[in-house]
XYZ file of C-alpha atoms in Angstrom:
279
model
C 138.067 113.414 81.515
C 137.766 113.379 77.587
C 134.327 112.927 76.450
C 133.592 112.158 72.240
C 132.290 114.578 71.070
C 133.026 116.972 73.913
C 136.840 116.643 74.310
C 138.107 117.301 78.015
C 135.495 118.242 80.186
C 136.566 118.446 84.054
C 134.902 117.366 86.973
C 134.990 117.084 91.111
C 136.015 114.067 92.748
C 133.757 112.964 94.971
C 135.382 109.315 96.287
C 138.423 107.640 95.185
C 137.856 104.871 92.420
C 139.986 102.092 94.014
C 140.783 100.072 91.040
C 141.257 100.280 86.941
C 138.556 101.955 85.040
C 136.672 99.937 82.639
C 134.455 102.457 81.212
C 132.297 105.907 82.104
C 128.757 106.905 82.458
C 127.488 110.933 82.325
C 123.806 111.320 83.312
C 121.609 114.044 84.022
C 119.731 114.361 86.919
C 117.725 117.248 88.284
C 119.680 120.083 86.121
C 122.881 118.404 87.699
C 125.240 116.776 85.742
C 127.147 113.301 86.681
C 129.629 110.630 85.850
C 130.334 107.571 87.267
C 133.089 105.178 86.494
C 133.160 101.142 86.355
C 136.217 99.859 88.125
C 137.711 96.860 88.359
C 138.538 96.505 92.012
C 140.335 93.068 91.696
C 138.761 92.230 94.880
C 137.114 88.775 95.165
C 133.795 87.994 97.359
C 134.024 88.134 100.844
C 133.868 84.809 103.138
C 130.740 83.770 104.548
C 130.437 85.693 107.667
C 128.390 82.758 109.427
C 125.713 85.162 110.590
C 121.982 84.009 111.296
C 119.735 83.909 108.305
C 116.751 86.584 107.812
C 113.985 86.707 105.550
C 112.415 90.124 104.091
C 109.484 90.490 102.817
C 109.136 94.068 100.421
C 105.740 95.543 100.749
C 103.794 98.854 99.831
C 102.420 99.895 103.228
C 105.633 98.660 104.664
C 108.384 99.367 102.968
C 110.720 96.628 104.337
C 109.836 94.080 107.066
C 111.980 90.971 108.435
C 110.940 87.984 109.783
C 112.893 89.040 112.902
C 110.154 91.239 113.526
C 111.497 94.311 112.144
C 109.443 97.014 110.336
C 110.182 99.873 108.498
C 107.230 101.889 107.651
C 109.264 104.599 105.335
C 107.355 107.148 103.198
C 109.520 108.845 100.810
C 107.388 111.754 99.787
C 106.292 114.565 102.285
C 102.857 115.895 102.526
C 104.035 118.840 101.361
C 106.390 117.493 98.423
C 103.152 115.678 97.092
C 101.524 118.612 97.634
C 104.033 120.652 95.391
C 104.590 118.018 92.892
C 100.549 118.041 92.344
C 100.458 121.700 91.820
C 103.955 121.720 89.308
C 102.386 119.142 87.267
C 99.019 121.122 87.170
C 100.919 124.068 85.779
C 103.212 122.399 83.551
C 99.874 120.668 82.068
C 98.162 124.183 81.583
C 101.410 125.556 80.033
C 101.282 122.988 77.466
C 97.426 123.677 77.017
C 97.937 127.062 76.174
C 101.159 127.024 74.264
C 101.328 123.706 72.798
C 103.940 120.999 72.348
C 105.915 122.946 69.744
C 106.795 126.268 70.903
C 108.955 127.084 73.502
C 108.273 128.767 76.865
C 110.474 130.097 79.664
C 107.712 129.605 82.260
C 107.356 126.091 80.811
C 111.139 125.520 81.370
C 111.263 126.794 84.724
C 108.735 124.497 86.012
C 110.090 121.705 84.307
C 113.385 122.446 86.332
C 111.819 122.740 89.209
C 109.501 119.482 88.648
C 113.232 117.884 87.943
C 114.418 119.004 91.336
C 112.011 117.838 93.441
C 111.386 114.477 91.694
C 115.215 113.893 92.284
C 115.702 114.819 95.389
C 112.783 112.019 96.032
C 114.701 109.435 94.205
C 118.374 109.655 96.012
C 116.009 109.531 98.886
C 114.816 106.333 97.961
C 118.372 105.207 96.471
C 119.660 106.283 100.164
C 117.325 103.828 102.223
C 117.934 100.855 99.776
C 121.722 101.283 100.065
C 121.570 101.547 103.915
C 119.179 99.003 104.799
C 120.873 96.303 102.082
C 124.296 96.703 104.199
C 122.602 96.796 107.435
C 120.895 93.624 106.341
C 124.144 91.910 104.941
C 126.359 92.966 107.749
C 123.694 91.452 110.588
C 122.873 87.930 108.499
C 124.610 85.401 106.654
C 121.899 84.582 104.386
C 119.159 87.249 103.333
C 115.830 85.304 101.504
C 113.977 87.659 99.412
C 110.684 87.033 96.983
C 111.436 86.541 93.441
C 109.303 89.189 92.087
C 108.764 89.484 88.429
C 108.155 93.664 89.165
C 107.123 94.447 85.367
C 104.567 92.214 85.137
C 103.385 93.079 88.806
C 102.922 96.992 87.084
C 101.424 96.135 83.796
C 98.171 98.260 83.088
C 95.150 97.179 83.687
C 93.379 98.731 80.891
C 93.151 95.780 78.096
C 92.168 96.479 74.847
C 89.349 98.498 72.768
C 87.623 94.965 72.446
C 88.351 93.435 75.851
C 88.725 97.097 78.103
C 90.547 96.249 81.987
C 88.268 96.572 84.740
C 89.295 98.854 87.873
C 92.362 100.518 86.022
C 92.398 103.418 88.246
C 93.034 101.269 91.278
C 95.326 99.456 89.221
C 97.403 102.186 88.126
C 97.568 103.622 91.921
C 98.650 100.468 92.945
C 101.575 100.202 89.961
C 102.535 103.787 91.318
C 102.620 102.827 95.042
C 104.856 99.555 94.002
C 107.272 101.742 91.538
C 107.444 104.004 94.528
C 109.188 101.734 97.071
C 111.958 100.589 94.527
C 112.143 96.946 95.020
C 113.882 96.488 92.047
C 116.532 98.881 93.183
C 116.923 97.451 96.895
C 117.344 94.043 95.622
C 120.709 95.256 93.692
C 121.837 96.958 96.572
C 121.605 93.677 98.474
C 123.106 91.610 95.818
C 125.891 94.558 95.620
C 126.579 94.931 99.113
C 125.866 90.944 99.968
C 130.005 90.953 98.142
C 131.555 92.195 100.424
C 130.163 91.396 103.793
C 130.081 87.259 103.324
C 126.054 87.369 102.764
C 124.367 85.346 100.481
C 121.129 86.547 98.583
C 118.432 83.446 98.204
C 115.897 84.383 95.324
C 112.285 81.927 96.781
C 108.979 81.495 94.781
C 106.404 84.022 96.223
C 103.516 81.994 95.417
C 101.089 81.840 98.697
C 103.584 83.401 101.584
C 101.593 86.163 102.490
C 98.391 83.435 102.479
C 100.412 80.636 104.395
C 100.374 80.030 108.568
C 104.260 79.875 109.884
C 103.236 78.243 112.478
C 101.084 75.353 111.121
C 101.376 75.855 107.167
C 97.811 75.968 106.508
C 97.313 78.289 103.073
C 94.553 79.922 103.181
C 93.301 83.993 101.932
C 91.089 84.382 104.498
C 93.799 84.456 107.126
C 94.986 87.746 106.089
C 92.271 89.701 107.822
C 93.730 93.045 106.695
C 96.724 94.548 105.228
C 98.546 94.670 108.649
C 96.921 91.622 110.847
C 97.637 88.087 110.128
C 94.882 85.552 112.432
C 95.356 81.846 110.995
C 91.463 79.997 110.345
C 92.809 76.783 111.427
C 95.179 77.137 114.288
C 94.330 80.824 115.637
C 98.395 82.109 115.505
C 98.420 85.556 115.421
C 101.457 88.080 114.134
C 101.979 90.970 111.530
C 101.026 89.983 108.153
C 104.385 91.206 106.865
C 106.167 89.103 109.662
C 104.372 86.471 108.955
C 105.176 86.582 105.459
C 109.196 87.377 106.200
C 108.801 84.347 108.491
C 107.680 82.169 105.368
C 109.953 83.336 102.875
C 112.840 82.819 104.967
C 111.855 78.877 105.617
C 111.615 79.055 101.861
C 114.767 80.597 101.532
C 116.852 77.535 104.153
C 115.041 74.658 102.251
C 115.967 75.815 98.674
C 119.586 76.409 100.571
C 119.167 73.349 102.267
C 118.515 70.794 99.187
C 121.222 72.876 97.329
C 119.141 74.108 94.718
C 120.910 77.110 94.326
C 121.225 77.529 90.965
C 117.566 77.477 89.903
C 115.685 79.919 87.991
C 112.357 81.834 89.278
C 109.631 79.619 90.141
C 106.439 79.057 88.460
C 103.126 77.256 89.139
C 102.883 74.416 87.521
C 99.611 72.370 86.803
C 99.077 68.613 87.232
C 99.324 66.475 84.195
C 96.378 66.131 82.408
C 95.127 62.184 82.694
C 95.008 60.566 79.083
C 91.695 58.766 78.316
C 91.721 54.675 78.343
């Protein structure tokens, strides 16, 4: 491969390509070095594979759940690798205390490499369940309904400004962390990726109120969700998983958007009623 720059640099193969390269990407990842390729496969989308539909709803405690009653319940970091990242960080923090930003410090760099290990062996973890479960998802269902999440505004800080400062900002920022750490943003490309070749479709609903809303009788309500795991409905009594039940709501989302044919619009928002003119 001939880099700019660089001039031929060689590399190992790891998969064939399986179609005309368009252009080629080198990254850096945990002292390792990469490239990957975009092809041009000339393949066109699978046919719809006529499958059952599924809804999934993508949570913090748990990771993925379906509104066929399936939970996944992953944690990507160990005990002990949070216990090890904590004490790298500590001692890349007191490194720069004591050497400063500017000079240079083989301790320093060691620990950064290290720090750069473990934090990507975490992430192809991550990459690795988002890849699997999208293909187990789009092999199993025709249709997969999803929430249309607007993720960067869902991690925004929380601490305001000088004159108007945030109010619980550490929660906040645990919270941003806990989302970041479950890649939703990542799973939902490898769904839309993998949905191309397996004949699935990939329905985009408005989240607005289906973790507050009753499946079985539709009645919206936040005192329902009596905890993070245990949906009990105030009006009719129905009972299941909060994640279920909210899988369960964004997939009857999901058929009536599919249903009307509405396929083509954008993300959802609230919208107020008109405001009455004066006689």
């Amino acid at each position: 491969m001939r880099l700019p720059k660089f001039g031929p640099v060689r590399f190992r193969w790891t998969r064939p390509l399986g179609g005309a390269i368009r252009n080629a990407t080198v990254s850096r990842d945990g002292g390792r070095w990469y490239i990957s390729f975009c092809v041009e496969d000339g393949e066109a989308e699978a046919a719809a594979n006529g499958k059952p539909p599924v809804g999934v709803d993508r949570g913090v405690a748990v990771a993925v759940a379906t509104s066929d009653g399936g939970l996944d319940e992953r944690e990507f970091v160990t005990a002990g690798e949070a216990a090890r990242l904590k004490r790298l960080q500590q001692r890349l923090s007191r490194s720069l205390r004591v050497h400063g930003r500017t000079r240079g410090s083989k301790r320093r760099d060691a620990t950064r490499a290290q720090l750069g290990r473990l934090n990507a062996r975490i992430r192809a973890r991550r990459a690795d369940f988002a890849a699997q479960t999208a293909v187990r998802l789009v092999r199993e269902h025709g249709m997969v309904a999803v929430e249309d999440l607007r993720i960067k505004n869902m991690t925004a800080s929380a601490k305001g400004s000088v004159e108007q400062p945030g109010r619980n900002v550490r929660q906040k920022a645990g919270l941003n962390r806990a989302i970041l750490a479950k890649r939703w943003g990542g799973f939902l490309l490898k769904l839309e990726h993998a949905a191309r070749y397996h004949g699935a479709k990939i329905e985009k609903v408005n989240p607005a109120y289906t973790s507050q809303t009753c499946n079985a009788c539709k009645h919206v309500a936040s005192e329902s969700r009596k905890s993070q795991a245990v949906f009990r409905c105030v009006a009719c009594g129905h009972q299941d998983h909060a994640d279920v039940n909210a899988a369960k709501n964004i997939l009857a989302a999901g058929l009536a958007v599919t249903g009307r044919g509405d396929l083509a619009a954008g993300p959802s928002v609230k919208r107020q009623p008109p405001e009455r003119l004066a006689a």
